[in-house]
PDB file of C-alpha atoms in Angstrom:
ATOM      1  CA  GLN A1500      18.672 139.168  76.270  1.00 71.00           C
ATOM      2  CA  SER A1501      21.731 137.815  74.465  1.00 81.00           C
ATOM      3  CA  VAL A1502      24.249 135.706  76.367  1.00 91.00           C
ATOM      4  CA  LEU A1503      26.949 137.516  74.398  1.00 96.00           C
ATOM      5  CA  THR A1504      26.564 141.200  75.197  1.00 96.00           C
ATOM      6  CA  GLN A1505      27.410 143.901  72.677  1.00 97.00           C
ATOM      7  CA  PRO A1506      26.791 147.653  72.921  1.00 97.00           C
ATOM      8  CA  PRO A1507      23.682 148.513  70.894  1.00 96.00           C
ATOM      9  CA  SER A1508      25.477 151.270  69.049  1.00 97.00           C
ATOM     10  CA  VAL A1509      28.842 152.918  68.514  1.00 97.00           C
ATOM     11  CA  SER A1510      29.808 155.866  66.373  1.00 96.00           C
ATOM     12  CA  GLY A1511      32.853 157.608  65.032  1.00 96.00           C
ATOM     13  CA  ALA A1512      33.966 160.135  62.475  1.00 96.00           C
ATOM     14  CA  PRO A1513      35.650 159.152  59.222  1.00 97.00           C
ATOM     15  CA  GLY A1514      39.273 158.259  59.844  1.00 97.00           C
ATOM     16  CA  GLN A1515      38.763 157.512  63.532  1.00 97.00           C
ATOM     17  CA  ARG A1516      39.099 154.221  65.391  1.00 97.00           C
ATOM     18  CA  VAL A1517      36.217 152.439  67.083  1.00 98.00           C
ATOM     19  CA  THR A1518      35.982 149.234  69.052  1.00 98.00           C
ATOM     20  CA  ILE A1519      33.019 146.932  69.548  1.00 98.00           C
ATOM     21  CA  SER A1520      33.037 144.646  72.554  1.00 97.00           C
ATOM     22  CA  CYS A1521      31.492 141.206  72.944  1.00 98.00           C
ATOM     23  CA  THR A1522      31.219 140.164  76.573  1.00 97.00           C
ATOM     24  CA  GLY A1523      30.480 136.586  77.522  1.00 96.00           C
ATOM     25  CA  SER A1524      31.168 134.296  80.467  1.00 96.00           C
ATOM     26  CA  SER A1525      33.154 131.306  81.655  1.00 95.00           C
ATOM     27  CA  SER A1526      30.967 128.901  79.682  1.00 95.00           C
ATOM     28  CA  ASN A1527      31.553 130.508  76.304  1.00 95.00           C
ATOM     29  CA  ILE A1528      34.337 132.982  75.482  1.00 96.00           C
ATOM     30  CA  GLY A1529      36.022 132.373  78.820  1.00 95.00           C
ATOM     31  CA  ALA A1530      36.008 128.621  78.211  1.00 95.00           C
ATOM     32  CA  GLY A1531      38.283 129.100  75.236  1.00 93.00           C
ATOM     33  CA  TYR A1532      35.758 128.970  72.424  1.00 95.00           C
ATOM     34  CA  ASP A1533      36.635 131.052  69.401  1.00 95.00           C
ATOM     35  CA  VAL A1534      34.891 134.312  68.594  1.00 97.00           C
ATOM     36  CA  HIS A1535      33.967 135.274  65.053  1.00 98.00           C
ATOM     37  CA  TRP A1536      32.739 138.625  63.770  1.00 98.00           C
ATOM     38  CA  TYR A1537      30.336 139.480  60.974  1.00 98.00           C
ATOM     39  CA  GLN A1538      29.338 142.685  59.208  1.00 97.00           C
ATOM     40  CA  HIS A1539      25.734 142.995  58.114  1.00 95.00           C
ATOM     41  CA  LEU A1540      24.188 145.570  55.864  1.00 91.00           C
ATOM     42  CA  PRO A1541      20.364 145.252  55.871  1.00 83.00           C
ATOM     43  CA  GLY A1542      19.082 143.551  52.754  1.00 85.00           C
ATOM     44  CA  THR A1543      22.376 141.826  52.065  1.00 90.00           C
ATOM     45  CA  ALA A1544      24.031 138.627  53.195  1.00 91.00           C
ATOM     46  CA  PRO A1545      26.153 138.986  56.336  1.00 93.00           C
ATOM     47  CA  LYS A1546      29.889 138.995  55.686  1.00 96.00           C
ATOM     48  CA  LEU A1547      32.610 137.263  57.697  1.00 97.00           C
ATOM     49  CA  LEU A1548      35.094 139.816  59.030  1.00 97.00           C
ATOM     50  CA  ILE A1549      37.148 137.949  61.623  1.00 97.00           C
ATOM     51  CA  TYR A1550      37.350 134.245  62.429  1.00 96.00           C
ATOM     52  CA  GLY A1551      39.166 132.428  65.185  1.00 95.00           C
ATOM     53  CA  ASN A1552      39.390 135.587  67.316  1.00 96.00           C
ATOM     54  CA  THR A1553      42.036 137.346  65.227  1.00 97.00           C
ATOM     55  CA  ASN A1554      42.096 136.020  61.670  1.00 96.00           C
ATOM     56  CA  ARG A1555      40.969 137.995  58.628  1.00 97.00           C
ATOM     57  CA  PRO A1556      39.609 136.207  55.563  1.00 95.00           C
ATOM     58  CA  SER A1557      41.221 137.236  52.308  1.00 95.00           C
ATOM     59  CA  GLY A1558      39.666 140.393  50.979  1.00 94.00           C
ATOM     60  CA  VAL A1559      38.910 141.919  54.376  1.00 96.00           C
ATOM     61  CA  PRO A1560      40.960 145.104  54.844  1.00 96.00           C
ATOM     62  CA  ASP A1561      43.524 145.158  57.637  1.00 95.00           C
ATOM     63  CA  ARG A1562      41.613 148.101  59.112  1.00 97.00           C
ATOM     64  CA  PHE A1563      39.547 145.382  60.794  1.00 98.00           C
ATOM     65  CA  SER A1564      41.144 143.453  63.636  1.00 97.00           C
ATOM     66  CA  GLY A1565      39.976 141.166  66.412  1.00 97.00           C
ATOM     67  CA  SER A1566      41.202 140.358  69.869  1.00 97.00           C
ATOM     68  CA  LYS A1567      40.135 138.219  72.794  1.00 97.00           C
ATOM     69  CA  SER A1568      40.938 138.298  76.493  1.00 96.00           C
ATOM     70  CA  GLY A1569      39.294 136.419  79.325  1.00 96.00           C
ATOM     71  CA  THR A1570      35.537 136.408  78.880  1.00 96.00           C
ATOM     72  CA  SER A1571      35.472 139.174  76.256  1.00 97.00           C
ATOM     73  CA  ALA A1572      36.416 139.822  72.672  1.00 98.00           C
ATOM     74  CA  SER A1573      36.690 143.012  70.663  1.00 98.00           C
ATOM     75  CA  LEU A1574      36.502 144.131  67.079  1.00 98.00           C
ATOM     76  CA  ALA A1575      38.531 147.210  66.203  1.00 98.00           C
ATOM     77  CA  ILE A1576      38.016 149.263  63.094  1.00 98.00           C
ATOM     78  CA  THR A1577      40.614 151.882  62.243  1.00 97.00           C
ATOM     79  CA  GLY A1578      40.464 154.558  59.568  1.00 97.00           C
ATOM     80  CA  LEU A1579      36.668 154.564  59.639  1.00 97.00           C
ATOM     81  CA  GLN A1580      34.981 154.885  56.274  1.00 96.00           C
ATOM     82  CA  VAL A1581      31.403 155.748  55.434  1.00 95.00           C
ATOM     83  CA  GLU A1582      30.908 152.297  53.927  1.00 94.00           C
ATOM     84  CA  ASP A1583      31.708 150.721  57.317  1.00 96.00           C
ATOM     85  CA  GLU A1584      28.317 151.853  58.552  1.00 96.00           C
ATOM     86  CA  ALA A1585      26.551 148.561  59.270  1.00 96.00           C
ATOM     87  CA  ASP A1586      25.528 146.149  62.001  1.00 96.00           C
ATOM     88  CA  TYR A1587      28.248 143.980  63.548  1.00 98.00           C
ATOM     89  CA  PHE A1588      27.698 140.646  65.294  1.00 97.00           C
ATOM     90  CA  CYS A1589      29.992 138.410  67.313  1.00 97.00           C
ATOM     91  CA  GLN A1590      29.555 134.624  67.463  1.00 97.00           C
ATOM     92  CA  SER A1591      30.800 131.905  69.777  1.00 97.00           C
ATOM     93  CA  TYR A1592      29.658 128.689  71.465  1.00 95.00           C
ATOM     94  CA  ASP A1593      28.312 128.047  74.934  1.00 94.00           C
ATOM     95  CA  SER A1594      29.176 124.749  76.601  1.00 93.00           C
ATOM     96  CA  SER A1595      26.472 124.947  79.261  1.00 94.00           C
ATOM     97  CA  LEU A1596      23.690 125.792  76.819  1.00 92.00           C
ATOM     98  CA  PHE A1597      25.099 123.548  74.065  1.00 92.00           C
ATOM     99  CA  VAL A1598      24.354 126.179  71.476  1.00 94.00           C
ATOM    100  CA  VAL A1599      26.067 128.421  68.948  1.00 94.00           C
ATOM    101  CA  LEU A1600      25.534 131.978  70.109  1.00 95.00           C
ATOM    102  CA  PHE A1601      25.402 135.353  68.453  1.00 96.00           C
ATOM    103  CA  GLY A1602      25.759 138.668  70.179  1.00 96.00           C
ATOM    104  CA  GLY A1603      22.883 141.113  70.098  1.00 95.00           C
ATOM    105  CA  GLY A1604      24.557 143.173  67.411  1.00 95.00           C
ATOM    106  CA  THR A1605      26.059 146.655  67.349  1.00 97.00           C
ATOM    107  CA  LYS A1606      25.037 149.348  64.916  1.00 97.00           C
ATOM    108  CA  LEU A1607      27.998 151.392  63.770  1.00 97.00           C
ATOM    109  CA  THR A1608      27.262 154.925  62.648  1.00 97.00           C
ATOM    110  CA  VAL A1609      29.924 156.877  60.790  1.00 96.00           C
ATOM    111  CA  LEU A1610      29.248 160.516  61.549  1.00 89.00           C
TER     112      LEU A1610
ATOM    113  CA  GLN B 173      32.107 130.737  43.179  1.00 89.00           C
ATOM    114  CA  VAL B 174      29.707 129.074  45.578  1.00 91.00           C
ATOM    115  CA  GLN B 175      26.393 130.776  46.210  1.00 94.00           C
ATOM    116  CA  LEU B 176      23.506 129.945  48.502  1.00 95.00           C
ATOM    117  CA  GLN B 177      19.869 130.707  47.751  1.00 96.00           C
ATOM    118  CA  GLU B 178      16.989 130.159  50.128  1.00 97.00           C
ATOM    119  CA  SER B 179      13.550 129.312  48.812  1.00 96.00           C
ATOM    120  CA  GLY B 180      10.177 128.530  50.322  1.00 94.00           C
ATOM    121  CA  PRO B 181       6.817 130.018  51.304  1.00 94.00           C
ATOM    122  CA  GLY B 182       6.915 133.486  52.779  1.00 94.00           C
ATOM    123  CA  LEU B 183       3.735 132.943  54.771  1.00 97.00           C
ATOM    124  CA  VAL B 184       2.951 130.041  57.090  1.00 97.00           C
ATOM    125  CA  LYS B 185      -0.149 129.582  59.213  1.00 97.00           C
ATOM    126  CA  PRO B 186       0.141 129.215  62.989  1.00 97.00           C
ATOM    127  CA  SER B 187       0.570 125.563  64.055  1.00 97.00           C
ATOM    128  CA  GLY B 188       1.747 124.746  60.540  1.00 97.00           C
ATOM    129  CA  THR B 189       5.177 123.666  59.332  1.00 98.00           C
ATOM    130  CA  LEU B 190       7.759 126.007  57.903  1.00 97.00           C
ATOM    131  CA  SER B 191       9.750 124.424  55.071  1.00 98.00           C
ATOM    132  CA  LEU B 192      12.738 126.068  53.417  1.00 98.00           C
ATOM    133  CA  THR B 193      15.339 124.844  50.985  1.00 98.00           C
ATOM    134  CA  CYS B 194      18.837 126.162  50.379  1.00 97.00           C
ATOM    135  CA  ILE B 195      20.222 125.544  46.910  1.00 96.00           C
ATOM    136  CA  VAL B 196      24.010 125.377  46.746  1.00 94.00           C
ATOM    137  CA  SER B 197      25.347 126.489  43.376  1.00 94.00           C
ATOM    138  CA  GLY B 198      28.873 126.730  42.057  1.00 92.00           C
ATOM    139  CA  GLY B 199      30.219 123.981  44.277  1.00 89.00           C
ATOM    140  CA  SER B 200      29.431 120.605  45.799  1.00 88.00           C
ATOM    141  CA  ILE B 201      27.511 120.196  49.014  1.00 87.00           C
ATOM    142  CA  SER B 202      29.510 117.044  49.617  1.00 79.00           C
ATOM    143  CA  ARG B 203      32.684 118.853  50.581  1.00 76.00           C
ATOM    144  CA  THR B 204      33.883 118.790  54.174  1.00 74.00           C
ATOM    145  CA  ASN B 205      31.742 121.659  55.308  1.00 85.00           C
ATOM    146  CA  TRP B 206      28.722 121.904  57.500  1.00 93.00           C
ATOM    147  CA  TRP B 207      25.555 123.637  56.400  1.00 95.00           C
ATOM    148  CA  SER B 208      23.530 125.758  58.762  1.00 96.00           C
ATOM    149  CA  TRP B 209      20.309 127.687  59.250  1.00 98.00           C
ATOM    150  CA  VAL B 210      20.271 130.965  61.159  1.00 97.00           C
ATOM    151  CA  ARG B 211      17.356 133.329  61.629  1.00 97.00           C
ATOM    152  CA  GLN B 212      17.116 137.017  62.420  1.00 95.00           C
ATOM    153  CA  THR B 213      14.128 138.113  64.449  1.00 94.00           C
ATOM    154  CA  PRO B 214      12.236 141.377  63.885  1.00 93.00           C
ATOM    155  CA  GLU B 215      14.226 142.688  66.858  1.00 91.00           C
ATOM    156  CA  LYS B 216      17.364 141.969  64.764  1.00 90.00           C
ATOM    157  CA  GLU B 217      18.658 139.235  67.072  1.00 92.00           C
ATOM    158  CA  LEU B 218      20.436 136.365  65.318  1.00 94.00           C
ATOM    159  CA  GLU B 219      19.474 132.868  66.427  1.00 96.00           C
ATOM    160  CA  TRP B 220      21.294 129.707  65.415  1.00 96.00           C
ATOM    161  CA  ILE B 221      18.782 127.025  64.406  1.00 97.00           C
ATOM    162  CA  GLY B 222      21.073 124.130  63.610  1.00 96.00           C
ATOM    163  CA  GLU B 223      23.488 122.543  61.192  1.00 95.00           C
ATOM    164  CA  ILE B 224      24.114 119.421  59.149  1.00 94.00           C
ATOM    165  CA  SER B 225      27.236 117.817  57.754  1.00 90.00           C
ATOM    166  CA  HIS B 226      27.469 116.521  54.196  1.00 83.00           C
ATOM    167  CA  SER B 227      27.061 113.020  55.625  1.00 84.00           C
ATOM    168  CA  GLY B 228      23.886 113.923  57.489  1.00 88.00           C
ATOM    169  CA  THR B 229      25.068 114.438  61.069  1.00 91.00           C
ATOM    170  CA  THR B 230      22.992 117.161  62.719  1.00 95.00           C
ATOM    171  CA  ASN B 231      23.252 119.553  65.649  1.00 93.00           C
ATOM    172  CA  TYR B 232      20.250 121.572  66.733  1.00 96.00           C
ATOM    173  CA  ASN B 233      19.559 124.521  69.007  1.00 96.00           C
ATOM    174  CA  PRO B 234      18.177 122.888  72.180  1.00 95.00           C
ATOM    175  CA  SER B 235      15.407 125.495  72.362  1.00 95.00           C
ATOM    176  CA  LEU B 236      14.121 124.405  68.933  1.00 97.00           C
ATOM    177  CA  LYS B 237      15.239 120.796  68.843  1.00 95.00           C
ATOM    178  CA  SER B 238      11.804 119.252  69.336  1.00 96.00           C
ATOM    179  CA  ARG B 239      10.456 121.094  66.291  1.00 97.00           C
ATOM    180  CA  VAL B 240      13.410 121.214  63.886  1.00 98.00           C
ATOM    181  CA  THR B 241      14.616 118.888  61.172  1.00 98.00           C
ATOM    182  CA  ILE B 242      17.517 119.730  58.886  1.00 97.00           C
ATOM    183  CA  SER B 243      18.240 117.398  56.003  1.00 96.00           C
ATOM    184  CA  VAL B 244      20.593 117.257  53.043  1.00 93.00           C
ATOM    185  CA  ASP B 245      19.908 116.070  49.503  1.00 92.00           C
ATOM    186  CA  LYS B 246      23.263 115.511  47.837  1.00 90.00           C
ATOM    187  CA  SER B 247      21.669 114.542  44.516  1.00 91.00           C
ATOM    188  CA  LYS B 248      20.093 117.993  44.293  1.00 93.00           C
ATOM    189  CA  ASN B 249      22.977 119.810  45.988  1.00 93.00           C
ATOM    190  CA  GLN B 250      20.676 121.358  48.536  1.00 95.00           C
ATOM    191  CA  PHE B 251      19.750 121.205  52.188  1.00 96.00           C
ATOM    192  CA  SER B 252      16.472 121.904  53.901  1.00 97.00           C
ATOM    193  CA  LEU B 253      14.850 123.140  57.081  1.00 98.00           C
ATOM    194  CA  ARG B 254      11.554 122.034  58.551  1.00 98.00           C
ATOM    195  CA  LEU B 255      10.177 123.759  61.633  1.00 98.00           C
ATOM    196  CA  SER B 256       6.911 122.409  62.956  1.00 97.00           C
ATOM    197  CA  SER B 257       4.186 123.870  65.174  1.00 97.00           C
ATOM    198  CA  VAL B 258       5.135 127.423  64.268  1.00 97.00           C
ATOM    199  CA  THR B 259       3.873 130.485  66.104  1.00 97.00           C
ATOM    200  CA  ALA B 260       4.242 134.205  65.544  1.00 96.00           C
ATOM    201  CA  ALA B 261       7.523 133.995  67.440  1.00 96.00           C
ATOM    202  CA  ASP B 262       8.957 132.081  64.481  1.00 98.00           C
ATOM    203  CA  THR B 263       8.447 135.061  62.173  1.00 98.00           C
ATOM    204  CA  ALA B 264      11.955 135.961  61.044  1.00 97.00           C
ATOM    205  CA  LEU B 265      14.410 136.379  58.216  1.00 97.00           C
ATOM    206  CA  TYR B 266      15.847 132.911  57.625  1.00 98.00           C
ATOM    207  CA  TYR B 267      19.395 132.500  56.330  1.00 97.00           C
ATOM    208  CA  CYS B 268      21.138 129.416  55.082  1.00 97.00           C
ATOM    209  CA  ALA B 269      24.879 129.357  55.496  1.00 96.00           C
ATOM    210  CA  ARG B 270      28.075 127.374  54.968  1.00 95.00           C
ATOM    211  CA  VAL B 271      30.102 126.571  58.077  1.00 95.00           C
ATOM    212  CA  ILE B 272      33.828 125.947  58.112  1.00 92.00           C
ATOM    213  CA  PRO B 273      34.196 123.392  60.907  1.00 88.00           C
ATOM    214  CA  SER B 274      36.657 123.897  63.709  1.00 83.00           C
ATOM    215  CA  VAL B 275      37.562 122.245  66.989  1.00 77.00           C
ATOM    216  CA  ALA B 276      36.574 125.399  68.837  1.00 68.00           C
ATOM    217  CA  VAL B 277      33.355 126.464  67.034  1.00 84.00           C
ATOM    218  CA  GLY B 278      33.090 126.759  63.291  1.00 90.00           C
ATOM    219  CA  HIS B 279      32.592 130.030  61.502  1.00 95.00           C
ATOM    220  CA  ILE B 280      30.232 130.923  58.699  1.00 96.00           C
ATOM    221  CA  ASP B 281      32.143 131.946  55.609  1.00 94.00           C
ATOM    222  CA  LEU B 282      29.175 132.165  53.246  1.00 95.00           C
ATOM    223  CA  TRP B 283      25.587 133.275  53.795  1.00 95.00           C
ATOM    224  CA  GLY B 284      22.519 133.343  51.621  1.00 95.00           C
ATOM    225  CA  ARG B 285      20.656 136.606  51.214  1.00 93.00           C
ATOM    226  CA  GLY B 286      17.889 135.420  53.505  1.00 95.00           C
ATOM    227  CA  THR B 287      14.183 134.817  53.058  1.00 96.00           C
ATOM    228  CA  LEU B 288      11.458 136.380  55.149  1.00 97.00           C
ATOM    229  CA  VAL B 289       8.946 134.004  56.687  1.00 98.00           C
ATOM    230  CA  THR B 290       5.876 135.402  58.388  1.00 97.00           C
ATOM    231  CA  VAL B 291       3.668 133.260  60.597  1.00 97.00           C
ATOM    232  CA  SER B 292       0.131 134.539  60.382  1.00 96.00           C
ATOM    233  CA  SER B 293      -3.369 133.331  59.692  1.00 94.00           C
TER     234      SER B 293
END
């Protein structure tokens, strides 16, 4: 059971908006540690989507955005495209476990 | 551009030692980055194993700390993972990665493609 909780799956139609949540606690996200997001297509290297809660690396479309509030963070994807179908992971740090954490991952299906 | 490539045996016997190397190409390992190992279990969970700085400072996952050693070889521009006393629970897809350090948890801006390691007799 991951300390950072993500929904196992989300889905949306092309063009729609979806959000993926990453829920933590007062010893990780709530303690002020940054949240990062990655996109992972099986068989390929994971790709950084969002770092430092809200920042997009160059080359990542502005359809992807991140936010953080309290003990949770969210990844929003607008204008869904078929190629967005992938697994998405959040990452942070836990100060009571002294460990870098990943969320359990969310599989996005584009209907 | 910098690329990472994992290499090592795909099959390790129970109680043996898993040894993997990550070759860094297209750039120097001596830059101010950290270098990390992450694994993905068959259940698709990602687990952080640990990290090393270019100068050799390490941080390990407490749950693996007694069995893990991460080292860096600047002359070969590579870093390595050793995990001892392996069991079937260590069967996973192992990734090496480059970490951009930060005050409030670094992020991974570059990943290798991963290498599957199976623990079995």
